[in-house]
Short mmCIF file of C-alpha atoms in Angstrom, two decimals:
data_model
loop_
_atom_site.label_atom_id
_atom_site.label_comp_id
_atom_site.label_asym_id
_atom_site.label_seq_id
_atom_site.Cartn_x
_atom_site.Cartn_y
_atom_site.Cartn_z
CA UNK Y 1 201.20 -135.31 72.45
CA UNK Y 2 198.08 -135.61 74.33
CA UNK Y 3 195.50 -136.82 72.10
CA UNK Y 4 191.55 -135.40 72.82
CA UNK Y 5 188.96 -137.86 73.41
CA UNK Y 6 185.61 -137.13 73.23
CA UNK Y 7 183.66 -137.26 76.63
CA UNK Y 8 181.04 -139.82 77.00
CA UNK Y 9 178.73 -137.05 78.50
CA UNK Y 10 178.91 -135.05 75.44
CA UNK Y 11 175.36 -136.47 73.90
CA UNK Y 12 174.02 -135.26 77.24
CA UNK Y 13 171.82 -131.98 77.42
CA UNK Y 14 172.69 -129.01 79.54
CA UNK Y 15 169.93 -127.24 81.54
CA UNK Y 16 171.03 -124.16 79.94
CA UNK Y 17 171.07 -125.36 76.75
CA UNK Y 18 167.79 -126.99 76.70
CA UNK Y 19 166.58 -123.74 77.72
CA UNK Y 20 168.04 -121.94 75.15
CA UNK Y 21 166.80 -124.54 72.55
CA UNK Y 22 163.33 -124.23 73.93
CA UNK Y 23 162.97 -120.54 73.82
CA UNK Y 24 162.75 -120.06 70.26
CA UNK Y 25 160.25 -122.64 69.42
CA UNK Y 26 158.04 -120.97 71.94
CA UNK Y 27 158.57 -117.72 70.15
CA UNK Y 28 157.48 -119.51 67.13
CA UNK Y 29 154.75 -120.92 68.77
CA UNK Y 30 153.49 -117.59 70.27
CA UNK Y 31 153.95 -116.14 66.67
CA UNK Y 32 152.05 -118.64 65.31
CA UNK Y 33 149.20 -118.18 67.71
CA UNK Y 34 149.33 -114.48 67.29
CA UNK Y 35 149.10 -114.80 63.40
CA UNK Y 36 146.32 -117.46 63.68
CA UNK Y 37 144.35 -115.20 66.45
CA UNK Y 38 144.72 -112.27 64.08
CA UNK Y 39 143.80 -113.99 61.24
CA UNK Y 40 140.69 -115.73 63.08
CA UNK Y 41 139.81 -111.92 64.16
CA UNK Y 42 139.94 -110.51 60.77
CA UNK Y 43 137.78 -113.55 59.51
CA UNK Y 44 135.29 -112.83 62.62
CA UNK Y 45 135.12 -109.24 61.82
CA UNK Y 46 134.45 -109.81 58.36
CA UNK Y 47 131.83 -112.12 59.11
CA UNK Y 48 130.43 -110.00 61.46
CA UNK Y 49 130.33 -107.18 58.91
CA UNK Y 50 128.70 -109.94 56.53
CA UNK Y 51 126.19 -110.78 58.93
CA UNK Y 52 125.55 -107.18 59.93
CA UNK Y 53 125.05 -106.39 56.18
CA UNK Y 54 122.91 -109.28 55.94
CA UNK Y 55 120.67 -108.40 58.91
CA UNK Y 56 120.01 -104.77 58.28
CA UNK Y 57 117.54 -105.37 55.51
CA UNK Y 58 115.45 -107.54 58.23
CA UNK Y 59 114.92 -105.58 61.36
CA UNK Y 60 112.92 -106.54 64.22
CA UNK Y 61 111.09 -103.59 65.11
CA UNK Y 62 108.26 -103.87 62.72
CA UNK Y 63 107.76 -107.37 64.16
CA UNK Y 64 107.21 -105.71 67.61
CA UNK Y 65 105.07 -102.88 66.27
CA UNK Y 66 102.72 -105.42 64.68
CA UNK Y 67 102.75 -107.59 67.75
CA UNK Y 68 101.84 -104.52 69.85
CA UNK Y 69 99.13 -103.33 67.35
CA UNK Y 70 97.43 -107.02 67.35
CA UNK Y 71 97.67 -107.02 71.48
CA UNK Y 72 96.11 -103.47 71.67
CA UNK Y 73 93.20 -104.65 69.13
CA UNK Y 74 92.88 -107.76 71.10
CA UNK Y 75 92.56 -105.65 74.40
CA UNK Y 76 90.23 -103.35 72.68
CA UNK Y 77 87.85 -106.07 71.73
CA UNK Y 78 88.03 -107.65 75.12
CA UNK Y 79 87.18 -104.52 76.60
CA UNK Y 80 84.26 -103.76 74.39
CA UNK Y 81 82.86 -107.22 75.04
CA UNK Y 82 83.41 -106.83 78.77
CA UNK Y 83 81.55 -103.59 78.77
CA UNK Y 84 78.85 -104.95 76.44
CA UNK Y 85 78.07 -107.67 78.94
CA UNK Y 86 78.40 -105.34 81.83
CA UNK Y 87 75.82 -103.15 80.24
CA UNK Y 88 73.55 -106.12 79.25
CA UNK Y 89 73.72 -106.97 82.97
CA UNK Y 90 72.92 -103.57 84.17
CA UNK Y 91 70.04 -103.10 81.75
CA UNK Y 92 68.46 -106.20 82.84
CA UNK Y 93 68.97 -105.52 86.55
CA UNK Y 94 67.30 -102.09 85.83
CA UNK Y 95 64.43 -103.55 84.11
CA UNK Y 96 63.78 -105.87 86.95
CA UNK Y 97 63.55 -103.15 89.34
CA UNK Y 98 61.31 -101.16 87.25
CA UNK Y 99 58.97 -104.00 86.46
CA UNK Y 100 58.79 -104.57 90.57
CA UNK Y 101 58.11 -101.05 91.17
CA UNK Y 102 55.54 -100.91 88.76
CA UNK Y 103 53.97 -103.76 90.15
CA UNK Y 104 54.08 -102.54 93.46
CA UNK Y 105 52.66 -99.39 92.57
CA UNK Y 106 49.67 -101.03 90.45
CA UNK Y 107 49.03 -103.07 93.77
CA UNK Y 108 49.02 -100.24 96.16
CA UNK Y 109 47.54 -97.71 94.02
CA UNK Y 110 44.60 -97.11 96.19
CA UNK Y 111 46.46 -96.85 99.20
CA UNK Y 112 49.14 -94.30 97.59
CA UNK Y 113 45.85 -92.32 96.52
CA UNK Y 114 44.48 -92.24 99.81
CA UNK Y 115 47.90 -91.16 101.50
CA UNK Y 116 48.00 -88.47 98.91
CA UNK Y 117 44.41 -87.24 99.77
CA UNK Y 118 45.06 -87.48 103.47
CA UNK Y 119 48.27 -85.28 102.97
CA UNK Y 120 46.26 -82.78 101.01
CA UNK Y 121 43.56 -82.52 103.43
CA UNK Y 122 45.91 -82.31 106.30
CA UNK Y 123 47.76 -79.31 104.54
CA UNK Y 124 44.25 -77.84 103.69
CA UNK Y 125 43.40 -78.15 107.69
CA UNK Y 126 46.36 -76.08 108.89
CA UNK Y 127 45.56 -72.13 109.43
CA UNK Y 128 46.73 -70.31 106.43
CA UNK Y 129 48.20 -66.67 106.92
CA UNK Y 130 46.47 -63.67 105.69
CA UNK Y 131 47.45 -62.95 102.28
CA UNK Y 132 47.37 -59.80 100.29
CA UNK Y 133 45.46 -59.27 97.16
CA UNK Y 134 48.34 -59.60 95.03
CA UNK Y 135 49.44 -62.85 96.80
CA UNK Y 136 46.03 -64.31 96.50
CA UNK Y 137 46.16 -63.54 92.76
CA UNK Y 138 49.50 -65.06 92.37
CA UNK Y 139 48.39 -68.19 94.38
CA UNK Y 140 45.39 -68.39 92.27
CA UNK Y 141 47.25 -68.22 89.31
CA UNK Y 142 49.53 -70.98 90.43
CA UNK Y 143 46.78 -73.35 91.30
CA UNK Y 144 45.31 -73.19 88.03
CA UNK Y 145 48.82 -73.72 86.37
CA UNK Y 146 48.94 -76.77 88.51
CA UNK Y 147 45.68 -78.24 87.82
CA UNK Y 148 46.21 -77.64 84.05
CA UNK Y 149 49.49 -79.50 84.48
CA UNK Y 150 48.14 -82.51 86.26
CA UNK Y 151 45.23 -82.54 83.71
CA UNK Y 152 47.59 -82.60 80.98
CA UNK Y 153 49.63 -85.13 82.41
CA UNK Y 154 46.90 -87.60 82.95
CA UNK Y 155 46.11 -87.10 79.54
CA UNK Y 156 49.60 -88.12 78.42
CA UNK Y 157 49.67 -91.01 80.61
CA UNK Y 158 46.30 -92.38 79.11
CA UNK Y 159 47.76 -91.41 75.91
CA UNK Y 160 51.08 -93.38 76.85
CA UNK Y 161 49.54 -96.31 78.35
CA UNK Y 162 47.07 -96.56 75.19
CA UNK Y 163 50.09 -96.10 72.67
CA UNK Y 164 52.34 -98.73 74.35
CA UNK Y 165 51.99 -101.71 76.26
CA UNK Y 166 53.23 -102.60 79.70
CA UNK Y 167 56.95 -104.29 78.76
CA UNK Y 168 57.33 -101.78 76.06
CA UNK Y 169 56.92 -98.89 78.55
CA UNK Y 170 59.77 -100.81 80.85
CA UNK Y 171 61.94 -101.08 77.76
CA UNK Y 172 61.46 -97.40 76.85
CA UNK Y 173 62.00 -96.19 80.59
CA UNK Y 174 65.43 -98.18 81.14
CA UNK Y 175 66.70 -96.84 77.98
CA UNK Y 176 66.09 -93.27 78.75
CA UNK Y 177 67.61 -93.87 82.31
CA UNK Y 178 70.81 -95.36 80.76
CA UNK Y 179 70.76 -92.67 78.28
CA UNK Y 180 70.87 -89.94 81.19
CA UNK Y 181 73.43 -91.96 83.17
CA UNK Y 182 75.81 -92.16 79.95
CA UNK Y 183 75.20 -88.40 79.38
CA UNK Y 184 76.28 -87.70 83.08
CA UNK Y 185 79.37 -90.20 82.90
CA UNK Y 186 80.02 -88.24 79.57
CA UNK Y 187 80.19 -84.79 81.18
CA UNK Y 188 82.03 -86.10 83.93
CA UNK Y 189 84.99 -87.55 81.84
CA UNK Y 190 84.78 -84.37 79.66
CA UNK Y 191 85.42 -82.05 82.79
CA UNK Y 192 88.07 -84.73 84.15
CA UNK Y 193 89.87 -84.58 80.84
CA UNK Y 194 89.75 -80.83 80.85
CA UNK Y 195 91.51 -80.81 84.32
CA UNK Y 196 94.18 -83.35 83.44
CA UNK Y 197 95.85 -83.04 80.22
CA UNK Y 198 97.07 -86.03 78.57
CA UNK Y 199 100.86 -86.58 77.87
CA UNK Y 200 102.49 -86.62 74.45
CA UNK Y 201 104.06 -90.12 74.72
CA UNK Y 202 100.63 -91.89 75.36
CA UNK Y 203 99.27 -90.04 72.37
CA UNK Y 204 102.45 -91.35 70.38
CA UNK Y 205 102.22 -94.93 71.75
CA UNK Y 206 98.35 -95.35 71.25
CA UNK Y 207 96.76 -93.22 68.81
CA UNK Y 208 94.32 -95.86 67.55
CA UNK Y 209 92.45 -96.73 70.49
CA UNK Y 210 92.23 -93.25 71.60
CA UNK Y 211 90.65 -92.11 68.15
CA UNK Y 212 88.07 -95.08 68.93
CA UNK Y 213 87.14 -93.94 72.16
CA UNK Y 214 86.62 -90.39 71.05
CA UNK Y 215 84.48 -91.40 68.52
CA UNK Y 216 82.36 -93.45 70.81
CA UNK Y 217 82.19 -90.62 73.21
CA UNK Y 218 81.15 -88.31 70.48
CA UNK Y 219 78.47 -90.80 69.26
CA UNK Y 220 77.11 -91.28 72.72
CA UNK Y 221 77.29 -87.38 73.28
CA UNK Y 222 75.33 -86.85 70.12
CA UNK Y 223 72.65 -89.32 71.16
CA UNK Y 224 72.23 -88.25 74.78
CA UNK Y 225 71.95 -84.54 73.55
CA UNK Y 226 69.36 -85.72 70.81
CA UNK Y 227 67.59 -87.25 73.54
CA UNK Y 228 67.81 -84.18 75.86
CA UNK Y 229 66.61 -81.90 73.15
CA UNK Y 230 63.36 -84.12 72.66
CA UNK Y 231 62.67 -84.05 76.34
CA UNK Y 232 63.29 -80.20 76.40
CA UNK Y 233 60.76 -79.81 73.30
CA UNK Y 234 57.99 -81.82 75.08
CA UNK Y 235 58.47 -79.64 77.84
CA UNK Y 236 58.61 -76.47 76.02
CA UNK Y 237 55.26 -77.74 74.20
CA UNK Y 238 53.43 -78.58 77.44
CA UNK Y 239 54.53 -75.29 79.00
CA UNK Y 240 53.20 -73.24 75.77
CA UNK Y 241 49.93 -75.05 75.61
CA UNK Y 242 49.39 -74.81 79.47
CA UNK Y 243 50.15 -70.99 79.29
CA UNK Y 244 48.06 -70.87 75.97
CA UNK Y 245 44.98 -72.66 77.44
CA UNK Y 246 45.35 -70.48 80.66
CA UNK Y 247 45.27 -67.18 78.52
CA UNK Y 248 42.37 -68.50 76.54
CA UNK Y 249 40.69 -69.59 79.76
CA UNK Y 250 41.06 -66.04 81.15
CA UNK Y 251 40.16 -64.45 77.96
CA UNK Y 252 36.88 -66.83 77.82
CA UNK Y 253 35.87 -66.22 81.56
CA UNK Y 254 36.31 -62.44 80.82
CA UNK Y 255 33.88 -62.74 77.86
CA UNK Y 256 31.55 -64.81 79.63
CA UNK Y 257 31.75 -62.23 82.37
CA UNK Y 258 30.83 -59.50 80.17
CA UNK Y 259 27.84 -61.42 78.46
CA UNK Y 260 26.35 -61.97 81.86
CA UNK Y 261 26.77 -58.36 82.85
CA UNK Y 262 25.31 -57.28 79.59
CA UNK Y 263 22.50 -59.63 80.05
CA UNK Y 264 22.08 -58.48 83.30
CA UNK Y 265 22.10 -54.81 82.32
CA UNK Y 266 19.53 -55.41 79.72
CA UNK Y 267 17.15 -57.49 82.03
CA UNK Y 268 17.63 -54.46 84.64
CA UNK Y 269 16.79 -51.81 82.05
CA UNK Y 270 13.64 -53.96 80.93
CA UNK Y 271 12.53 -54.02 84.21
CA UNK Y 272 13.02 -50.53 85.10
CA UNK Y 273 11.03 -49.57 81.87
CA UNK Y 274 8.29 -51.86 83.08
CA UNK Y 275 8.26 -50.49 86.37
CA UNK Y 276 8.13 -47.00 84.77
CA UNK Y 277 5.35 -47.96 82.63
CA UNK Y 278 3.63 -49.53 85.54
CA UNK Y 279 4.19 -46.10 87.72
CA UNK Y 280 2.47 -44.02 84.79
CA UNK Y 281 -0.17 -46.01 84.49
CA UNK Y 282 -0.86 -45.99 88.31
CA UNK Y 283 -0.30 -42.13 88.03
CA UNK Y 284 -3.00 -41.86 85.31
CA UNK Y 285 -5.46 -44.10 87.06
CA UNK Y 286 -4.98 -42.01 90.37
CA UNK Y 287 -5.56 -38.78 88.47
CA UNK Y 288 -8.55 -40.24 86.53
CA UNK Y 289 -10.15 -41.46 89.73
CA UNK Y 290 -9.60 -38.15 91.45
CA UNK Y 291 -10.85 -36.40 88.45
CA UNK Y 292 -14.11 -38.50 88.60
CA UNK Y 293 -14.54 -38.05 92.22
CA UNK Y 294 -14.41 -34.33 91.80
CA UNK Y 295 -16.93 -34.72 89.23
CA UNK Y 296 -19.45 -36.54 91.12
CA UNK Y 297 -19.24 -34.17 94.02
CA UNK Y 298 -20.02 -31.15 91.77
CA UNK Y 299 -22.74 -33.06 90.22
CA UNK Y 300 -24.32 -33.89 93.74
CA UNK Y 301 -24.19 -30.42 94.80
CA UNK Y 302 -25.78 -29.04 91.74
CA UNK Y 303 -28.57 -31.43 92.11
CA UNK Y 304 -29.06 -30.62 95.79
CA UNK Y 305 -29.40 -27.06 94.89
CA UNK Y 306 -31.67 -27.69 92.05
CA UNK Y 307 -34.08 -29.64 94.23
CA UNK Y 308 -34.23 -26.71 96.98
CA UNK Y 309 -34.88 -23.93 94.40
CA UNK Y 310 -37.67 -26.05 92.87
CA UNK Y 311 -39.29 -26.60 96.01
CA UNK Y 312 -39.34 -23.01 96.75
CA UNK Y 313 -40.85 -22.11 93.38
CA UNK Y 314 -43.50 -24.53 93.99
CA UNK Y 315 -44.35 -22.89 97.45
CA UNK Y 316 -44.84 -19.96 96.01
CA UNK Y 317 -47.26 -21.06 93.34
CA UNK Y 318 -49.42 -22.37 95.51
#
């Protein structure tokens, strides 16, 4: 019988056997890795869910809105300071310009007055066209009104100079100029805003600065309208006083002329009565002298006749 002896190569591994031996391990490793990854994924999803639940009560949006509000407030403050600085510089420059112009006018006042007189004389020296009666009357009325206005302006200027000092006048005039410019800018902005309508997004994003600017604009408009109303009232008062003075002047002139005419009429009637009395006296004198002369003639004739008759009688007696 043949006895079976184990081979000495039995302890060695064959390549096919090695592959069969490795594959289940890899499968086990793959299953383990899949399980670990799925477990980790579940843990991560759970952690993410917990983190999301924890993050929900603490949103970041309000922080951004607070920062935006702070930035907008800071921007508004900076803009207000910038406008204030610019306005102050502009006011100082305007005061300086007014001061220089006033000093120049005061220094060359006589020269300007002389030039104005020469201009008036040259305009008067020109030949004027023939005017109708109505045109002449309107021209006379216009000249009288202009004279009254100039007189009133001079009186107001004297009162203004007496009431305020030189530097106070400059301050008031600069403020008036700035108010007029603000009013013009306000009207221009209103026209521009009426032409271009703002979008809804800008209204939603920046409501606070828009309200502030609108309030400032309304305040400036109110102040400018008050100043304009005061100027209009003063102009109305001036015109009313000028018209009233012109009417009163016309009335007084008419009354004076009527009184003069009455006086001349009375003087003429008195002269006429005096002349009439003198005429009557002269007539009576002439009539009396004529009557006396007639009597003298008649008496002379009678005396001559009487003498002649007496002589005749005397001759007869002798």
